[in-house]
XYZ file of C-alpha atoms in Angstrom:
386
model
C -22.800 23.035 -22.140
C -19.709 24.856 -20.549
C -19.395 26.396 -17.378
C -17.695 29.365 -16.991
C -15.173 29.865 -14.166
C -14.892 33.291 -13.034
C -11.927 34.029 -10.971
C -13.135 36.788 -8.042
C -9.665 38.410 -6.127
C -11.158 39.306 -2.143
C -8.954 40.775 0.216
C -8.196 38.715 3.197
C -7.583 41.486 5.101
C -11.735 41.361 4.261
C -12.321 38.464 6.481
C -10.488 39.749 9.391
C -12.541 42.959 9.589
C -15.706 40.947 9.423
C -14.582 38.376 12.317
C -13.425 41.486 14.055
C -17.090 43.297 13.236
C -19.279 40.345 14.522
C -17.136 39.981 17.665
C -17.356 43.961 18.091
C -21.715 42.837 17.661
C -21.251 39.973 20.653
C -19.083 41.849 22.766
C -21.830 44.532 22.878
C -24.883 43.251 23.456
C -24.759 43.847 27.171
C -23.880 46.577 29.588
C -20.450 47.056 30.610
C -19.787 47.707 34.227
C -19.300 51.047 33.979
C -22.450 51.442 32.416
C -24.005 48.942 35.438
C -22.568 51.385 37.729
C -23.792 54.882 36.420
C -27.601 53.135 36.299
C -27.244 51.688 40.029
C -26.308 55.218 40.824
C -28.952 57.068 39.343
C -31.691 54.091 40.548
C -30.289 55.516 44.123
C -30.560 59.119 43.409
C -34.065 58.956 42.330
C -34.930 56.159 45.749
C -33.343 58.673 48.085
C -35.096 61.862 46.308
C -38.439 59.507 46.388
C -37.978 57.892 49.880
C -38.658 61.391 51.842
C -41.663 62.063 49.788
C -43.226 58.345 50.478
C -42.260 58.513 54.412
C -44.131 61.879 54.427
C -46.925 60.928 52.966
C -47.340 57.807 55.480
C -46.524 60.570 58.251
C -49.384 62.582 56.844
C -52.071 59.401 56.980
C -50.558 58.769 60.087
C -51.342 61.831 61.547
C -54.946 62.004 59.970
C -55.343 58.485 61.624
C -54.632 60.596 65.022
C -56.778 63.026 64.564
C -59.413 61.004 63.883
C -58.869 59.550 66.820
C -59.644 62.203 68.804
C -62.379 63.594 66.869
C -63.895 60.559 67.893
C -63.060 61.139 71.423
C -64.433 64.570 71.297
C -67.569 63.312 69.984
C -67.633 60.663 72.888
C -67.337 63.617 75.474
C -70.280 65.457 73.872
C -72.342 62.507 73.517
C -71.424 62.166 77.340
C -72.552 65.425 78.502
C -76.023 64.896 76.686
C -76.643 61.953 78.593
C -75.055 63.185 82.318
C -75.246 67.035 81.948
C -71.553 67.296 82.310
C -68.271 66.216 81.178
C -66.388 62.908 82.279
C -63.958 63.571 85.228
C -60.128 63.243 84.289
C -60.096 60.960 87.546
C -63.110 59.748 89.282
C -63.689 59.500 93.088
C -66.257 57.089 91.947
C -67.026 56.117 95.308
C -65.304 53.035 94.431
C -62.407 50.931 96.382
C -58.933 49.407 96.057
C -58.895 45.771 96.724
C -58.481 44.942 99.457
C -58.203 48.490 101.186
C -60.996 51.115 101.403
C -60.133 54.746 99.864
C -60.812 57.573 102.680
C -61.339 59.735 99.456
C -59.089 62.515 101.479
C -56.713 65.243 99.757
C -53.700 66.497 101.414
C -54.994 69.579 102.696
C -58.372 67.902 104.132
C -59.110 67.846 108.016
C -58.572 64.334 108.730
C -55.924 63.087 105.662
C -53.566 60.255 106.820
C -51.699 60.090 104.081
C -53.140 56.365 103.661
C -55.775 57.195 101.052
C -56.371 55.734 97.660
C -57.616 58.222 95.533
C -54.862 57.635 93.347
C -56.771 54.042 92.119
C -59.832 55.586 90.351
C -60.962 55.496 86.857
C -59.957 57.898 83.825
C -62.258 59.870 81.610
C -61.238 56.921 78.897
C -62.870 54.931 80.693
C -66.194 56.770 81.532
C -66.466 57.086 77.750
C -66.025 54.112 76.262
C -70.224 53.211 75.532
C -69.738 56.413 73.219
C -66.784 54.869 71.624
C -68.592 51.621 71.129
C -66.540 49.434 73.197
C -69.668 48.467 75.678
C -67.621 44.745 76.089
C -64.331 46.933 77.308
C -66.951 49.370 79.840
C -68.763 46.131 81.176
C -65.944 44.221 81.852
C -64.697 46.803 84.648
C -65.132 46.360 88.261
C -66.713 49.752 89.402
C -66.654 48.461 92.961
C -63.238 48.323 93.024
C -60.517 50.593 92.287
C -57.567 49.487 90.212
C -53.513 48.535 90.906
C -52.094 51.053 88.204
C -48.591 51.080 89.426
C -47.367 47.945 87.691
C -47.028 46.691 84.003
C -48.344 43.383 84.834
C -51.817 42.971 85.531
C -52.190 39.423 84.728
C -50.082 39.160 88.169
C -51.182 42.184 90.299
C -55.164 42.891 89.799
C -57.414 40.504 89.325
C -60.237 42.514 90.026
C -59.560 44.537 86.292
C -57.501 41.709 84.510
C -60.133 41.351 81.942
C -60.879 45.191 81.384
C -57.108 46.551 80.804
C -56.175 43.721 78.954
C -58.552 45.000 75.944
C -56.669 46.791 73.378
C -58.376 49.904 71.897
C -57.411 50.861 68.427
C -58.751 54.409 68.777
C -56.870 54.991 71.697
C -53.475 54.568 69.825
C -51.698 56.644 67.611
C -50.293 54.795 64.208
C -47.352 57.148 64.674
C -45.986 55.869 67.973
C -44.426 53.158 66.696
C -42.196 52.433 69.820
C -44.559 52.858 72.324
C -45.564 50.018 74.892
C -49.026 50.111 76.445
C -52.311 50.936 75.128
C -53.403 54.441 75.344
C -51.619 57.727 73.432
C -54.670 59.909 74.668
C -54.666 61.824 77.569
C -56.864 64.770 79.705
C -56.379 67.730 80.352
C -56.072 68.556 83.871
C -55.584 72.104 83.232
C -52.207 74.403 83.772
C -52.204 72.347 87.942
C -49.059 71.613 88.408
C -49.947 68.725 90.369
C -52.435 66.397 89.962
C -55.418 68.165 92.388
C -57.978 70.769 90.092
C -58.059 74.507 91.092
C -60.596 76.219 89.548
C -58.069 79.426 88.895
C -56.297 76.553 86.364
C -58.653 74.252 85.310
C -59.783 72.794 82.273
C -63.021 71.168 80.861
C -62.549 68.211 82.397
C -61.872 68.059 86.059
C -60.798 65.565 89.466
C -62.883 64.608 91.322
C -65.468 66.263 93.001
C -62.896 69.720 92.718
C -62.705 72.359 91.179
C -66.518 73.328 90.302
C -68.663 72.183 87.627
C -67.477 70.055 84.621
C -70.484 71.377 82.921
C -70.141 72.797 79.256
C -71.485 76.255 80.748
C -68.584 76.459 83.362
C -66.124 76.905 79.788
C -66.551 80.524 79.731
C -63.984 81.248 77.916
C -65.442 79.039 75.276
C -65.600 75.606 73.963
C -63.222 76.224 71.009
C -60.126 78.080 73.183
C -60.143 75.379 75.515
C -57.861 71.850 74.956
C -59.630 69.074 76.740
C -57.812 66.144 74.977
C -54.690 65.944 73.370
C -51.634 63.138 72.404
C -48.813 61.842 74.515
C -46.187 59.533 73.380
C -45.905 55.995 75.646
C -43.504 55.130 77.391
C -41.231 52.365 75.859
C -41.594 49.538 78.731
C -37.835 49.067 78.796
C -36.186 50.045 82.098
C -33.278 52.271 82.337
C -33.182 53.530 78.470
C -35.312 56.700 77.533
C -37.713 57.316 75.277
C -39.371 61.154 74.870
C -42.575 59.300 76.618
C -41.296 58.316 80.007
C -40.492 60.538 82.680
C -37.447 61.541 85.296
C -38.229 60.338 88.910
C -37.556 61.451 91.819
C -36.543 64.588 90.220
C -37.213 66.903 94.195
C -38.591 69.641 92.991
C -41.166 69.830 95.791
C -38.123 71.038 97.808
C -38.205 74.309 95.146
C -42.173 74.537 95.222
C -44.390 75.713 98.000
C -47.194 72.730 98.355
C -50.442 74.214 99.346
C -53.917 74.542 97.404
C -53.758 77.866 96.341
C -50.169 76.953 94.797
C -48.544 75.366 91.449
C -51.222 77.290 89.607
C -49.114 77.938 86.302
C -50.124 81.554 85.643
C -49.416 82.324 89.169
C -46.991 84.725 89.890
C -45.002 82.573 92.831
C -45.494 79.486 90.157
C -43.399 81.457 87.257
C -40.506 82.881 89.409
C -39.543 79.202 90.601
C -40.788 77.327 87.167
C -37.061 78.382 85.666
C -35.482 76.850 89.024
C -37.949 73.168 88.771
C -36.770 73.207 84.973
C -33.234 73.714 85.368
C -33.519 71.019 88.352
C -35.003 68.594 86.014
C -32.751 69.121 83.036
C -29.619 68.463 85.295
C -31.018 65.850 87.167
C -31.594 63.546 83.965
C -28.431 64.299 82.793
C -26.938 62.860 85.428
C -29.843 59.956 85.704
C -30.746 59.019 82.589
C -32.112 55.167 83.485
C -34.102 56.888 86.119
C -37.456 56.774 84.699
C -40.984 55.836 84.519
C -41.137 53.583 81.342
C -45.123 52.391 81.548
C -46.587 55.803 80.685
C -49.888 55.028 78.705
C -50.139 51.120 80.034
C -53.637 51.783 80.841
C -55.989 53.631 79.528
C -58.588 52.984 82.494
C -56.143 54.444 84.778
C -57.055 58.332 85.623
C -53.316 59.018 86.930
C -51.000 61.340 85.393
C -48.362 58.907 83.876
C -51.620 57.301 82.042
C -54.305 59.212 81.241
C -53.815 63.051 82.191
C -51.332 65.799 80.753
C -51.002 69.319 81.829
C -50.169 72.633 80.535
C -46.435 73.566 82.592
C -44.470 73.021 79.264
C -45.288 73.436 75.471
C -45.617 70.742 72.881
C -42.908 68.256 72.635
C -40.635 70.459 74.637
C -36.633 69.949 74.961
C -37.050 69.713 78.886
C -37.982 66.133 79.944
C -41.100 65.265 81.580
C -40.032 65.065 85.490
C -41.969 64.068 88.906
C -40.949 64.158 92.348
C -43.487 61.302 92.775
C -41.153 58.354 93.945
C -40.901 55.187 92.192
C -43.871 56.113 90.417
C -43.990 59.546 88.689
C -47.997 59.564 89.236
C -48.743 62.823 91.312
C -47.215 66.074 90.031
C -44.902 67.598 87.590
C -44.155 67.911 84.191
C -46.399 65.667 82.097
C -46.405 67.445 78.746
C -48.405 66.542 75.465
C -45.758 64.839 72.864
C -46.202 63.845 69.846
C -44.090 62.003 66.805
C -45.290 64.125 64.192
C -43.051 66.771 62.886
C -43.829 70.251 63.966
C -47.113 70.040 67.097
C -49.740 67.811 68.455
C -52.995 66.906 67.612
C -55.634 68.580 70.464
C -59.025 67.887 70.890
C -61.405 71.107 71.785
C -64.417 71.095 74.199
C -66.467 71.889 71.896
C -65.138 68.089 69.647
C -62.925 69.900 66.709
C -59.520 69.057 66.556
C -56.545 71.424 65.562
C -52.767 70.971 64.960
C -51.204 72.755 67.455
C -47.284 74.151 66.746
C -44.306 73.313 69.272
C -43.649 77.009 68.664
C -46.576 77.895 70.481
C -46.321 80.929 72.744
C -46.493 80.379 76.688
C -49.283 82.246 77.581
C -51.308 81.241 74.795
C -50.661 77.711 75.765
C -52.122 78.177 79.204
C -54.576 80.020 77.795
C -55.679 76.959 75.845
C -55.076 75.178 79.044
C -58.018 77.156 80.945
C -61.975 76.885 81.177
C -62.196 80.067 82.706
C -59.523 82.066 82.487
C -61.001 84.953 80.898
C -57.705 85.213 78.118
C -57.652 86.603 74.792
C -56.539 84.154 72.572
C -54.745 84.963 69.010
C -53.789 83.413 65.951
C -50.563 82.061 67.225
C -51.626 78.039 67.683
């Protein structure tokens, strides 16, 4: 048997291109950096065109959360009425007193006012409703014999008579969107278009002080249940002194030295109120220009408190409006001035009606429809602009 040798001539050059080939085959197997690059950048394009969408759509639960809110609050005030044949007051006389000092339950223009009375230490309309809101625990727990020491940000220190009361936490009476809010309540009463914090019955709302201003009944809402605001959102204040936050307010801004106090006055719709609103605005705009760490920072602490800075807006300025919220209320920003409705969701506020529905209502809104909105009784025509 032979074997046959067969002689086979291959190219070297062969052998290089096939090296070359199979390092070509390792060198690509991954991305180069370029490559790395372009992807990173389109990965961001398509986070930053997906990130508005996503932090909309939380906005939008968050504000559904809100209204809910309310609705439930607006089903707590008619749930109310049915049981006392009227509507909770914004602040109670309540016949109740501040430890250790009796109220003399006097107003400013009352035979016999001293100046020394404590009406300011009463209880909000919160606080009437909470059985309907079925917090029972939070409605037992206050003191009705007393009143309540509002004015500081540390009750564990200041009022034992409440301590156990404002220390509960609602979850209803917060708004998921005020994320930098301090406090405990984002929901406040109307008290009408008054520019302070007394009821008139030519500007007040469903809900009312007190034993003024008339009825709180359902039937005193003439101009009817569903054109009248009785609840709507406020933004807290952020508990840190000297920096601003859209939910605390400019004090003393003096802008009782430009208004005229006496009970027929700071009416909104009243003539002598709109020739000398432009000159209170003005006042307050400049004033926190040149102040801006002098503010009220505990707006919304407590929701059992029926003061302004807590519990009670009013109708002298539209939604979320540029102008700051201002009071020539010393040290405290309690009694009068601008305490406006204010809201982190784009565009309005979420209102509660008298008659429990809720609407959106626009920062654009026109004036006069706003105080329309504002009024039980006011007799006004309102449109289609909220």
């Amino acid at each position: 048997m032979s074997v046959v040798l067969v002689k086979t001539s291959i190219p070297l050059a062969f052998f290089f291109e096939a090296d070359t080939m199979n390092q070509s085959r390792r060198q690509r197997s991954g991305f180069t950096l370029i490559e790395l690059l372009v992807v990173i950048a389109i990965i961001g394009v398509l986070i930053g065109l997906l990130l508005p969408s996503v932090q909309q759509a939380r906005e939008a639960a968050r504000r559904i959360q809100c209204a809910n809110n309310l609705k439930q609050i607006g089903l707590a005030m008619h749930a109310y009425a049915t049981i006392h044949e009227t509507f909770p007051c914004t602040q109670g006389k309540m016949g109740s007193f501040l430890y250790p000092k009796p109220t003399n339950g006097l107003y400013p223009w009352d035979p016999g006012y001293d100046g020394l009375g404590q009406e300011w230490a009463t209880f909000s309309a919160l606080a009437m409703l909470l059985p309907q809101v079925e917090q029972q625990a939070a409605f037992d727990a206050i003191n009705f014999n007393f009143g309540g020491n509002w004015f500081t940000p540390k009750p564990a220190v200041h009022d034992p008579c409440q301590l156990t009361a404002i220390n509960f936490t609602i979850a209803s009476f917060l708004c998921p969107s005020d994320t930098a809010g301090m406090g405990r309540n984002n929901y406040h009463a109307s008290n009408g278009t008054n520019f302070d914090w007394h009821t008139r019955p030519a500007a007040a709302g469903p809900l009312v002080r007190g034993s003024e201003g008339g009825s709180a009944s359902l039937g005193a809402v003439t101009d009817g249940l569903s054109n009248t605001v009785a609840f709507s959102e406020r933004l807290r204040g952020d508990g840190v002194v000297g920096v601003y936050s859209k939910g605390d307010v400019f004090q003393p801004v003096r802008m009782d030295r430009i208004l005229k106090f006496a009970p027929d006055e700071f009416v909104m719709q009243s003539p002598s109120m709109q020739s000398l609103l432009p000159s209170a605005i003005n006042l307050c705009v400049e004033y926190s220009k040149h102040n801006p760490t002098a503010t009220w920072d505990w707006g919304g602490f407590y929701w059992a408190s029926g003061n302004y800075n807590q519990s009670v807006f009013n109708f002298v300025l539209t939604p979320n409006s540029k102008v700051p919220d201002c009071s020539p209320w010393s040290t405290f920003a309690v009694g009068w001035g601008f305490f406006t409705p204010r809201s982190n969701h784009p565009g309005g506020v979420n209102v509660a009606l008298a008659d429990g529905s809720i609407r959106f209502l626009k920062d654009s809104i026109n004036l006069q429809t706003w105080y329309a909105l504002g009024t039980r009784a006011g007799g006004e025509v309102i449109g289609n602009d909220p």
